[in-house]
């Protein structure tokens, strides 16, 4: 049966059809392991009352081999129809096709939130002294900013026309051999992102929402994001939020604190004092840097989950956030953690919190067991003295055994 969107939110049947894209590179290693974990978690949580019917759709290299297209229209149609999907990593074609298949999926389905929760699991090797202080949820705007792909090449006639126009109309002096990129940041795009970040903070009992920006330099784009975010917070959540600048003593009970930090200072503070941040809302490029930097603090992008969501239409694609790693593809040594935890995030989105909790507990216990036995996935071996690598399948089996 299909997942549908109603006025009250998602309506999820007991046996939903969920499209999946195996992914390129290590996708062939991590997807079979991850889906086995998902099915075991659902069975453990609900018995035979609930199950997922997995429907394979194609994108990336596998799609190109089968259809000659990198992103067939049938894949878009299936995700539009069934609303929620999950995918492994996808390669970006070089010299042809899409600028990025991932970006094309996000923009084509208007998945305006890139949701990236980042927390530490005890036992995961980390390069920082106190990784346990990191527990943030990143709301990265997913459709605008420099990732919109609005670029012009250097030494092109049309680019020269634009440079001349800017000089004539605005007095901007741009070197004639420059390439150009457009950075659109809209009021509507900023507001809907901040709205969902605040809603998430309220729903999950979080303490604060921090707007991260470079508004001191880019005053109309990133500065606009900051202004519009605060205005939205006051207008729609006035009795539930309070600006940090308005607090003289203790935070009023039940209030979400609205903060803002310039992005370069933020990247410093998440290393020095990460526990002062909770929910974070930011633009596309900043969010990319921040998400990966935080993932490194808690053990690497190999265990970083992610979801791309339109909370208005219900459409969502959950994904492994790392690359295809072709150098180890097919060897059965990739860490499936990112895809596994993205599945946990997907089940939370569906409201199947019991299944999500089973995955969380199984993963956490398996990581701790692996640390104690010094048997970890290959990406973690360099960070743990005298450790041995465990295969993708063996780590997946350990997660299931620990559920």
mmCIF file of C-alpha atoms in Angstrom:
data_model
loop_
_atom_site.group_PDB
_atom_site.id
_atom_site.type_symbol
_atom_site.label_atom_id
_atom_site.label_comp_id
_atom_site.label_asym_id
_atom_site.label_seq_id
_atom_site.Cartn_x
_atom_site.Cartn_y
_atom_site.Cartn_z
ATOM 1 C CA UNK A 1 0.000 0.000 0.000
ATOM 2 C CA UNK A 2 1.031 3.608 -0.512
ATOM 3 C CA UNK A 3 2.065 6.180 2.052
ATOM 4 C CA UNK A 4 -0.152 9.252 1.607
ATOM 5 C CA UNK A 5 -0.146 12.835 2.853
ATOM 6 C CA UNK A 6 -3.186 14.207 4.692
ATOM 7 C CA UNK A 7 -4.015 17.465 6.449
ATOM 8 C CA UNK A 8 -2.777 15.854 9.657
ATOM 9 C CA UNK A 9 0.499 14.585 8.179
ATOM 10 C CA UNK A 10 1.676 11.272 6.787
ATOM 11 C CA UNK A 11 -0.695 8.342 6.688
ATOM 12 C CA UNK A 12 1.435 5.201 6.808
ATOM 13 C CA UNK A 13 -0.201 1.803 6.219
ATOM 14 C CA UNK A 14 1.018 -1.270 8.072
ATOM 15 C CA UNK A 15 2.662 -2.670 4.927
ATOM 16 C CA UNK A 16 3.909 0.342 2.929
ATOM 17 C CA UNK A 17 5.748 0.206 -0.388
ATOM 18 C CA UNK A 18 9.071 2.067 -0.087
ATOM 19 C CA UNK A 19 11.251 2.596 -3.175
ATOM 20 C CA UNK A 20 14.984 2.113 -2.758
ATOM 21 C CA UNK A 21 18.036 2.913 -4.864
ATOM 22 C CA UNK A 22 20.870 0.497 -4.141
ATOM 23 C CA UNK A 23 23.508 3.075 -5.063
ATOM 24 C CA UNK A 24 26.826 2.966 -6.859
ATOM 25 C CA UNK A 25 30.225 1.821 -5.607
ATOM 26 C CA UNK A 26 29.822 0.419 -2.103
ATOM 27 C CA UNK A 27 26.052 0.552 -2.470
ATOM 28 C CA UNK A 28 26.146 -3.114 -3.495
ATOM 29 C CA UNK A 29 27.859 -3.919 -0.174
ATOM 30 C CA UNK A 30 25.882 -1.781 2.270
ATOM 31 C CA UNK A 31 22.317 -1.981 0.938
ATOM 32 C CA UNK A 32 21.790 -5.768 1.395
ATOM 33 C CA UNK A 33 23.132 -5.494 4.943
ATOM 34 C CA UNK A 34 21.062 -2.420 5.773
ATOM 35 C CA UNK A 35 17.771 -3.784 4.439
ATOM 36 C CA UNK A 36 18.284 -6.981 6.444
ATOM 37 C CA UNK A 37 18.677 -4.838 9.562
ATOM 38 C CA UNK A 38 15.545 -2.833 8.695
ATOM 39 C CA UNK A 39 13.433 -5.949 8.216
ATOM 40 C CA UNK A 40 14.673 -7.500 11.466
ATOM 41 C CA UNK A 41 13.989 -4.259 13.361
ATOM 42 C CA UNK A 42 10.411 -4.011 12.048
ATOM 43 C CA UNK A 43 9.752 -7.665 12.860
ATOM 44 C CA UNK A 44 11.201 -7.309 16.349
ATOM 45 C CA UNK A 45 9.168 -4.163 17.014
ATOM 46 C CA UNK A 46 5.823 -5.246 15.522
ATOM 47 C CA UNK A 47 5.931 -8.950 14.732
ATOM 48 C CA UNK A 48 3.854 -9.725 11.637
ATOM 49 C CA UNK A 49 1.595 -6.683 12.107
ATOM 50 C CA UNK A 50 3.907 -4.467 10.071
ATOM 51 C CA UNK A 51 6.408 -4.932 7.266
ATOM 52 C CA UNK A 52 7.936 -2.985 4.380
ATOM 53 C CA UNK A 53 7.559 -3.923 0.736
ATOM 54 C CA UNK A 54 10.791 -2.745 -0.876
ATOM 55 C CA UNK A 55 10.565 -1.556 -4.487
ATOM 56 C CA UNK A 56 13.831 -1.124 -6.383
ATOM 57 C CA UNK A 57 14.161 1.936 -8.623
ATOM 58 C CA UNK A 58 17.261 3.049 -10.467
ATOM 59 C CA UNK A 59 19.598 6.025 -10.559
ATOM 60 C CA UNK A 60 23.307 6.488 -11.181
ATOM 61 C CA UNK A 61 25.535 3.875 -12.777
ATOM 62 C CA UNK A 62 23.075 0.988 -12.447
ATOM 63 C CA UNK A 63 20.368 3.056 -14.144
ATOM 64 C CA UNK A 64 22.752 4.064 -16.919
ATOM 65 C CA UNK A 65 23.638 0.421 -17.587
ATOM 66 C CA UNK A 66 19.992 -0.636 -17.715
ATOM 67 C CA UNK A 67 18.371 2.319 -19.470
ATOM 68 C CA UNK A 68 21.102 4.563 -20.861
ATOM 69 C CA UNK A 69 19.921 7.309 -18.494
ATOM 70 C CA UNK A 70 21.499 8.449 -15.246
ATOM 71 C CA UNK A 71 18.168 9.375 -13.682
ATOM 72 C CA UNK A 72 15.168 7.815 -15.450
ATOM 73 C CA UNK A 73 11.819 9.572 -15.230
ATOM 74 C CA UNK A 74 10.372 6.350 -13.820
ATOM 75 C CA UNK A 75 12.462 6.849 -10.693
ATOM 76 C CA UNK A 76 11.091 10.349 -10.151
ATOM 77 C CA UNK A 77 7.568 9.074 -10.795
ATOM 78 C CA UNK A 78 7.924 6.256 -8.266
ATOM 79 C CA UNK A 79 9.176 8.526 -5.485
ATOM 80 C CA UNK A 80 6.452 11.070 -6.235
ATOM 81 C CA UNK A 81 3.865 8.288 -6.033
ATOM 82 C CA UNK A 82 5.110 6.499 -2.916
ATOM 83 C CA UNK A 83 6.379 9.670 -1.138
ATOM 84 C CA UNK A 84 9.219 8.141 0.902
ATOM 85 C CA UNK A 85 12.383 6.474 -0.439
ATOM 86 C CA UNK A 86 15.865 5.501 0.717
ATOM 87 C CA UNK A 87 19.101 5.311 -1.266
ATOM 88 C CA UNK A 88 22.750 4.420 -1.196
ATOM 89 C CA UNK A 89 25.493 6.718 -2.542
ATOM 90 C CA UNK A 90 25.316 7.805 -6.187
ATOM 91 C CA UNK A 91 28.077 8.680 -8.592
ATOM 92 C CA UNK A 92 27.967 11.962 -10.478
ATOM 93 C CA UNK A 93 28.620 11.537 -14.215
ATOM 94 C CA UNK A 94 31.757 13.285 -15.440
ATOM 95 C CA UNK A 95 31.434 15.345 -18.600
ATOM 96 C CA UNK A 96 27.799 14.448 -19.237
ATOM 97 C CA UNK A 97 24.391 14.283 -17.672
ATOM 98 C CA UNK A 98 23.488 15.937 -14.394
ATOM 99 C CA UNK A 99 25.628 18.323 -12.408
ATOM 100 C CA UNK A 100 24.720 16.091 -9.461
ATOM 101 C CA UNK A 101 22.088 13.361 -9.362
ATOM 102 C CA UNK A 102 21.589 13.983 -5.649
ATOM 103 C CA UNK A 103 21.020 17.703 -6.211
ATOM 104 C CA UNK A 104 18.681 16.967 -9.123
ATOM 105 C CA UNK A 105 16.562 14.675 -6.932
ATOM 106 C CA UNK A 106 16.417 17.252 -4.156
ATOM 107 C CA UNK A 107 15.482 20.119 -6.449
ATOM 108 C CA UNK A 108 13.097 18.104 -8.614
ATOM 109 C CA UNK A 109 11.097 16.983 -5.577
ATOM 110 C CA UNK A 110 11.615 20.300 -3.730
ATOM 111 C CA UNK A 111 13.149 18.510 -0.733
ATOM 112 C CA UNK A 112 13.981 21.767 0.981
ATOM 113 C CA UNK A 113 15.293 20.350 4.265
ATOM 114 C CA UNK A 114 18.474 18.324 4.473
ATOM 115 C CA UNK A 115 18.128 16.821 7.944
ATOM 116 C CA UNK A 116 21.423 15.723 9.487
ATOM 117 C CA UNK A 117 21.335 14.625 13.151
ATOM 118 C CA UNK A 118 24.837 14.284 14.599
ATOM 119 C CA UNK A 119 25.499 12.515 17.893
ATOM 120 C CA UNK A 120 28.206 10.383 19.431
ATOM 121 C CA UNK A 121 27.867 6.654 20.013
ATOM 122 C CA UNK A 122 30.067 5.382 22.851
ATOM 123 C CA UNK A 123 32.845 3.183 21.518
ATOM 124 C CA UNK A 124 33.302 4.958 18.189
ATOM 125 C CA UNK A 125 36.916 6.166 17.811
ATOM 126 C CA UNK A 126 37.017 9.962 17.588
ATOM 127 C CA UNK A 127 39.802 12.496 16.975
ATOM 128 C CA UNK A 128 38.462 14.936 19.605
ATOM 129 C CA UNK A 129 38.702 14.737 23.379
ATOM 130 C CA UNK A 130 34.990 14.974 24.210
ATOM 131 C CA UNK A 131 32.897 13.745 21.283
ATOM 132 C CA UNK A 132 30.041 12.963 23.678
ATOM 133 C CA UNK A 133 29.354 16.713 23.894
ATOM 134 C CA UNK A 134 28.146 16.721 20.294
ATOM 135 C CA UNK A 135 24.391 16.235 19.956
ATOM 136 C CA UNK A 136 23.007 18.489 17.231
ATOM 137 C CA UNK A 137 20.392 18.336 14.512
ATOM 138 C CA UNK A 138 21.292 20.268 11.368
ATOM 139 C CA UNK A 139 18.575 21.773 9.161
ATOM 140 C CA UNK A 140 20.393 22.597 5.937
ATOM 141 C CA UNK A 141 18.464 24.449 3.223
ATOM 142 C CA UNK A 142 18.573 22.123 0.259
ATOM 143 C CA UNK A 143 17.447 23.941 -2.894
ATOM 144 C CA UNK A 144 19.041 27.410 -3.006
ATOM 145 C CA UNK A 145 22.389 29.134 -2.431
ATOM 146 C CA UNK A 146 25.384 28.334 -4.642
ATOM 147 C CA UNK A 147 24.166 24.744 -4.961
ATOM 148 C CA UNK A 148 21.365 25.970 -7.206
ATOM 149 C CA UNK A 149 23.956 25.523 -9.962
ATOM 150 C CA UNK A 150 23.416 28.933 -11.587
ATOM 151 C CA UNK A 151 26.893 29.424 -13.057
ATOM 152 C CA UNK A 152 28.549 30.898 -16.116
ATOM 153 C CA UNK A 153 31.990 29.814 -17.394
ATOM 154 C CA UNK A 154 35.025 32.093 -17.649
ATOM 155 C CA UNK A 155 35.945 33.681 -20.981
ATOM 156 C CA UNK A 156 32.524 33.097 -22.465
ATOM 157 C CA UNK A 157 30.706 35.706 -24.532
ATOM 158 C CA UNK A 158 27.540 35.595 -22.456
ATOM 159 C CA UNK A 159 29.552 35.827 -19.248
ATOM 160 C CA UNK A 160 31.228 38.938 -20.635
ATOM 161 C CA UNK A 161 27.808 40.424 -21.352
ATOM 162 C CA UNK A 162 26.765 39.860 -17.744
ATOM 163 C CA UNK A 163 30.015 41.373 -16.431
ATOM 164 C CA UNK A 164 29.497 44.434 -18.619
ATOM 165 C CA UNK A 165 25.887 44.732 -17.450
ATOM 166 C CA UNK A 166 26.903 44.617 -13.781
ATOM 167 C CA UNK A 167 29.497 47.338 -14.360
ATOM 168 C CA UNK A 168 27.028 49.563 -16.194
ATOM 169 C CA UNK A 169 24.034 49.113 -13.870
ATOM 170 C CA UNK A 170 25.689 48.656 -10.473
ATOM 171 C CA UNK A 171 29.247 49.904 -10.862
ATOM 172 C CA UNK A 172 30.619 46.479 -9.994
ATOM 173 C CA UNK A 173 34.160 45.909 -11.241
ATOM 174 C CA UNK A 174 34.668 42.217 -12.052
ATOM 175 C CA UNK A 175 37.762 40.818 -13.745
ATOM 176 C CA UNK A 176 36.875 40.084 -17.383
ATOM 177 C CA UNK A 177 38.233 36.522 -17.205
ATOM 178 C CA UNK A 178 36.002 35.599 -14.247
ATOM 179 C CA UNK A 179 33.514 32.768 -14.026
ATOM 180 C CA UNK A 180 30.292 33.755 -12.273
ATOM 181 C CA UNK A 181 27.907 32.051 -9.896
ATOM 182 C CA UNK A 182 24.541 33.260 -8.594
ATOM 183 C CA UNK A 183 23.638 32.846 -4.922
ATOM 184 C CA UNK A 184 19.845 32.976 -4.574
ATOM 185 C CA UNK A 185 18.521 33.122 -1.002
ATOM 186 C CA UNK A 186 14.767 33.699 -0.876
ATOM 187 C CA UNK A 187 12.477 34.892 1.891
ATOM 188 C CA UNK A 188 10.123 31.949 1.352
ATOM 189 C CA UNK A 189 12.957 29.400 1.253
ATOM 190 C CA UNK A 190 14.515 30.777 4.436
ATOM 191 C CA UNK A 191 11.224 30.932 6.295
ATOM 192 C CA UNK A 192 10.123 27.403 5.555
ATOM 193 C CA UNK A 193 13.490 26.014 6.680
ATOM 194 C CA UNK A 194 13.511 27.948 9.965
ATOM 195 C CA UNK A 195 9.852 27.058 10.543
ATOM 196 C CA UNK A 196 10.620 23.326 10.391
ATOM 197 C CA UNK A 197 13.705 23.725 12.592
ATOM 198 C CA UNK A 198 11.640 25.425 15.304
ATOM 199 C CA UNK A 199 8.839 22.873 14.988
ATOM 200 C CA UNK A 200 11.393 20.088 15.384
ATOM 201 C CA UNK A 201 12.892 21.742 18.477
ATOM 202 C CA UNK A 202 9.463 22.088 20.078
ATOM 203 C CA UNK A 203 8.372 18.534 19.212
ATOM 204 C CA UNK A 204 11.564 16.913 20.478
ATOM 205 C CA UNK A 205 12.083 19.052 23.578
ATOM 206 C CA UNK A 206 15.260 20.697 22.316
ATOM 207 C CA UNK A 207 16.656 23.779 24.044
ATOM 208 C CA UNK A 208 17.628 26.120 21.237
ATOM 209 C CA UNK A 209 17.665 26.885 17.507
ATOM 210 C CA UNK A 210 20.809 28.548 16.166
ATOM 211 C CA UNK A 211 20.838 30.367 12.817
ATOM 212 C CA UNK A 212 24.315 30.066 11.283
ATOM 213 C CA UNK A 213 25.234 32.618 8.623
ATOM 214 C CA UNK A 214 27.814 34.975 7.125
ATOM 215 C CA UNK A 215 25.519 37.980 7.264
ATOM 216 C CA UNK A 216 28.277 40.340 8.364
ATOM 217 C CA UNK A 217 29.700 40.155 4.822
ATOM 218 C CA UNK A 218 26.835 38.942 2.599
ATOM 219 C CA UNK A 219 24.285 41.301 4.064
ATOM 220 C CA UNK A 220 21.404 40.789 1.636
ATOM 221 C CA UNK A 221 21.627 36.996 1.166
ATOM 222 C CA UNK A 222 22.919 35.453 4.395
ATOM 223 C CA UNK A 223 22.021 38.585 6.328
ATOM 224 C CA UNK A 224 18.546 38.291 4.863
ATOM 225 C CA UNK A 225 18.346 34.664 5.991
ATOM 226 C CA UNK A 226 19.121 35.811 9.526
ATOM 227 C CA UNK A 227 16.547 38.639 9.547
ATOM 228 C CA UNK A 228 13.803 36.587 7.932
ATOM 229 C CA UNK A 229 14.448 33.718 10.328
ATOM 230 C CA UNK A 230 14.031 35.896 13.413
ATOM 231 C CA UNK A 231 10.961 37.597 11.951
ATOM 232 C CA UNK A 232 9.388 34.215 11.230
ATOM 233 C CA UNK A 233 10.153 33.029 14.777
ATOM 234 C CA UNK A 234 8.515 36.097 16.338
ATOM 235 C CA UNK A 235 5.514 36.047 14.011
ATOM 236 C CA UNK A 236 4.636 32.348 14.156
ATOM 237 C CA UNK A 237 6.149 31.136 17.445
ATOM 238 C CA UNK A 238 6.129 34.283 19.566
ATOM 239 C CA UNK A 239 4.892 32.614 22.753
ATOM 240 C CA UNK A 240 7.240 29.645 22.379
ATOM 241 C CA UNK A 241 10.596 31.241 21.541
ATOM 242 C CA UNK A 242 12.845 33.893 23.023
ATOM 243 C CA UNK A 243 15.878 35.611 21.503
ATOM 244 C CA UNK A 244 19.131 34.960 23.344
ATOM 245 C CA UNK A 245 19.740 38.715 23.470
ATOM 246 C CA UNK A 246 16.523 39.169 25.466
ATOM 247 C CA UNK A 247 17.524 36.783 28.261
ATOM 248 C CA UNK A 248 19.037 38.419 31.336
ATOM 249 C CA UNK A 249 19.034 35.400 33.663
ATOM 250 C CA UNK A 250 17.602 31.919 33.454
ATOM 251 C CA UNK A 251 15.872 30.810 30.265
ATOM 252 C CA UNK A 252 12.094 31.092 30.779
ATOM 253 C CA UNK A 253 10.597 27.648 31.301
ATOM 254 C CA UNK A 254 9.296 26.002 28.146
ATOM 255 C CA UNK A 255 10.914 28.516 25.790
ATOM 256 C CA UNK A 256 13.109 27.714 22.780
ATOM 257 C CA UNK A 257 16.118 30.048 22.676
ATOM 258 C CA UNK A 258 16.821 31.621 19.277
ATOM 259 C CA UNK A 259 20.556 32.173 18.702
ATOM 260 C CA UNK A 260 22.710 33.195 15.772
ATOM 261 C CA UNK A 261 26.417 32.686 15.059
ATOM 262 C CA UNK A 262 28.650 33.744 12.168
ATOM 263 C CA UNK A 263 29.725 30.596 10.363
ATOM 264 C CA UNK A 264 33.512 30.887 10.815
ATOM 265 C CA UNK A 265 33.047 31.398 14.553
ATOM 266 C CA UNK A 266 30.595 28.505 14.615
ATOM 267 C CA UNK A 267 33.137 26.122 13.063
ATOM 268 C CA UNK A 268 35.515 27.039 15.883
ATOM 269 C CA UNK A 269 32.922 26.771 18.642
ATOM 270 C CA UNK A 270 31.674 23.329 17.643
ATOM 271 C CA UNK A 271 35.153 22.059 18.479
ATOM 272 C CA UNK A 272 35.617 24.060 21.680
ATOM 273 C CA UNK A 273 32.088 24.147 23.148
ATOM 274 C CA UNK A 274 29.760 21.985 21.035
ATOM 275 C CA UNK A 275 27.299 21.408 23.879
ATOM 276 C CA UNK A 276 26.007 24.986 23.607
ATOM 277 C CA UNK A 277 24.294 24.129 20.298
ATOM 278 C CA UNK A 278 21.218 22.014 19.737
ATOM 279 C CA UNK A 279 19.116 22.483 16.580
ATOM 280 C CA UNK A 280 20.972 24.402 13.847
ATOM 281 C CA UNK A 281 19.421 26.031 10.761
ATOM 282 C CA UNK A 282 21.616 27.277 7.953
ATOM 283 C CA UNK A 283 21.944 27.653 4.207
ATOM 284 C CA UNK A 284 23.057 25.092 1.693
ATOM 285 C CA UNK A 285 26.821 25.582 1.431
ATOM 286 C CA UNK A 286 27.321 26.334 5.130
ATOM 287 C CA UNK A 287 25.263 23.257 5.958
ATOM 288 C CA UNK A 288 27.465 21.065 3.795
ATOM 289 C CA UNK A 289 30.632 22.168 5.594
ATOM 290 C CA UNK A 290 29.070 22.030 9.045
ATOM 291 C CA UNK A 291 27.496 18.584 8.644
ATOM 292 C CA UNK A 292 30.733 16.946 7.549
ATOM 293 C CA UNK A 293 32.834 18.758 10.153
ATOM 294 C CA UNK A 294 30.525 17.578 12.921
ATOM 295 C CA UNK A 295 30.438 14.041 11.522
ATOM 296 C CA UNK A 296 34.243 13.932 11.762
ATOM 297 C CA UNK A 297 34.035 14.767 15.468
ATOM 298 C CA UNK A 298 31.804 11.785 16.262
ATOM 299 C CA UNK A 299 33.546 9.162 14.132
ATOM 300 C CA UNK A 300 33.315 10.148 10.496
ATOM 301 C CA UNK A 301 30.860 10.385 7.649
ATOM 302 C CA UNK A 302 30.678 6.590 7.502
ATOM 303 C CA UNK A 303 28.109 6.703 10.318
ATOM 304 C CA UNK A 304 26.439 10.018 9.439
ATOM 305 C CA UNK A 305 22.710 9.701 8.600
ATOM 306 C CA UNK A 306 20.759 12.081 6.407
ATOM 307 C CA UNK A 307 17.296 12.775 5.087
ATOM 308 C CA UNK A 308 16.019 15.147 2.402
ATOM 309 C CA UNK A 309 12.463 16.166 3.211
ATOM 310 C CA UNK A 310 9.593 18.348 2.056
ATOM 311 C CA UNK A 311 7.449 18.565 5.184
ATOM 312 C CA UNK A 312 4.612 20.135 3.195
ATOM 313 C CA UNK A 313 4.163 17.459 0.515
ATOM 314 C CA UNK A 314 5.507 14.560 2.588
ATOM 315 C CA UNK A 315 8.151 13.594 0.018
ATOM 316 C CA UNK A 316 11.420 12.401 1.524
ATOM 317 C CA UNK A 317 14.578 10.591 0.461
ATOM 318 C CA UNK A 318 16.835 9.193 3.170
ATOM 319 C CA UNK A 319 20.393 8.427 2.163
ATOM 320 C CA UNK A 320 23.904 7.355 2.994
ATOM 321 C CA UNK A 321 25.711 10.689 3.208
ATOM 322 C CA UNK A 322 29.137 9.449 2.101
ATOM 323 C CA UNK A 323 30.478 8.902 -1.404
ATOM 324 C CA UNK A 324 30.569 5.778 -3.538
ATOM 325 C CA UNK A 325 34.134 4.801 -2.501
ATOM 326 C CA UNK A 326 34.798 2.844 -5.740
ATOM 327 C CA UNK A 327 38.251 1.777 -4.510
ATOM 328 C CA UNK A 328 36.652 -0.586 -1.971
ATOM 329 C CA UNK A 329 33.411 -1.390 -3.785
ATOM 330 C CA UNK A 330 32.605 -5.087 -3.864
ATOM 331 C CA UNK A 331 35.162 -5.960 -1.195
ATOM 332 C CA UNK A 332 32.597 -6.182 1.587
ATOM 333 C CA UNK A 333 34.497 -3.927 3.970
ATOM 334 C CA UNK A 334 32.480 -0.667 3.823
ATOM 335 C CA UNK A 335 30.835 0.697 6.944
ATOM 336 C CA UNK A 336 27.037 0.400 6.537
ATOM 337 C CA UNK A 337 26.408 2.726 9.491
ATOM 338 C CA UNK A 338 25.387 5.811 7.516
ATOM 339 C CA UNK A 339 22.692 3.940 5.594
ATOM 340 C CA UNK A 340 21.569 1.998 8.674
ATOM 341 C CA UNK A 341 21.133 5.155 10.750
ATOM 342 C CA UNK A 342 19.432 6.881 7.810
ATOM 343 C CA UNK A 343 16.941 4.027 7.928
ATOM 344 C CA UNK A 344 16.439 4.713 11.607
ATOM 345 C CA UNK A 345 15.772 8.361 10.683
ATOM 346 C CA UNK A 346 13.298 7.205 8.015
ATOM 347 C CA UNK A 347 11.337 5.079 10.471
ATOM 348 C CA UNK A 348 11.126 8.036 12.851
ATOM 349 C CA UNK A 349 9.743 10.126 9.996
ATOM 350 C CA UNK A 350 7.132 7.419 9.335
ATOM 351 C CA UNK A 351 6.171 7.395 13.004
ATOM 352 C CA UNK A 352 7.491 3.861 13.482
ATOM 353 C CA UNK A 353 9.465 4.930 16.518
ATOM 354 C CA UNK A 354 9.680 1.445 18.001
ATOM 355 C CA UNK A 355 11.515 0.129 14.937
ATOM 356 C CA UNK A 356 13.791 3.180 14.986
ATOM 357 C CA UNK A 357 14.614 2.527 18.637
ATOM 358 C CA UNK A 358 15.467 -1.117 17.912
ATOM 359 C CA UNK A 359 17.931 -0.011 15.213
ATOM 360 C CA UNK A 360 19.429 2.639 17.499
ATOM 361 C CA UNK A 361 19.961 0.196 20.361
ATOM 362 C CA UNK A 362 21.334 -2.511 18.096
ATOM 363 C CA UNK A 363 23.773 -0.170 16.386
ATOM 364 C CA UNK A 364 24.923 1.412 19.639
ATOM 365 C CA UNK A 365 25.489 -1.958 21.330
ATOM 366 C CA UNK A 366 27.303 -3.383 18.290
ATOM 367 C CA UNK A 367 29.653 -0.407 18.168
ATOM 368 C CA UNK A 368 30.479 -0.733 21.866
ATOM 369 C CA UNK A 369 31.000 -4.474 21.523
ATOM 370 C CA UNK A 370 33.299 -3.939 18.547
ATOM 371 C CA UNK A 371 35.336 -1.381 20.483
ATOM 372 C CA UNK A 372 35.775 -3.784 23.393
ATOM 373 C CA UNK A 373 36.814 -6.624 21.079
ATOM 374 C CA UNK A 374 38.850 -4.268 18.861
ATOM 375 C CA UNK A 375 36.968 -5.483 15.801
ATOM 376 C CA UNK A 376 35.652 -2.465 13.912
ATOM 377 C CA UNK A 377 34.847 -1.493 10.333
ATOM 378 C CA UNK A 378 37.818 -0.646 8.142
ATOM 379 C CA UNK A 379 37.256 3.119 8.267
ATOM 380 C CA UNK A 380 37.743 3.075 12.045
ATOM 381 C CA UNK A 381 40.767 0.764 12.215
ATOM 382 C CA UNK A 382 43.344 3.599 11.881
ATOM 383 C CA UNK A 383 41.885 5.325 14.958
ATOM 384 C CA UNK A 384 41.949 2.359 17.335
ATOM 385 C CA UNK A 385 45.235 0.771 18.402
ATOM 386 C CA UNK A 386 45.634 -2.927 17.551
ATOM 387 C CA UNK A 387 42.180 -3.054 15.957
ATOM 388 C CA UNK A 388 41.169 -5.537 13.269
ATOM 389 C CA UNK A 389 38.727 -4.903 10.454
ATOM 390 C CA UNK A 390 35.318 -6.573 10.461
ATOM 391 C CA UNK A 391 33.382 -7.132 7.236
ATOM 392 C CA UNK A 392 30.253 -5.232 6.270
ATOM 393 C CA UNK A 393 28.140 -8.374 6.694
ATOM 394 C CA UNK A 394 29.649 -9.263 10.064
ATOM 395 C CA UNK A 395 29.026 -5.786 11.436
ATOM 396 C CA UNK A 396 25.441 -5.944 10.154
ATOM 397 C CA UNK A 397 24.967 -9.314 11.807
ATOM 398 C CA UNK A 398 26.350 -7.901 15.057
ATOM 399 C CA UNK A 399 23.765 -5.085 14.943
ATOM 400 C CA UNK A 400 20.971 -7.624 14.512
ATOM 401 C CA UNK A 401 22.340 -9.835 17.304
ATOM 402 C CA UNK A 402 22.493 -6.815 19.610
ATOM 403 C CA UNK A 403 18.899 -5.707 18.955
#
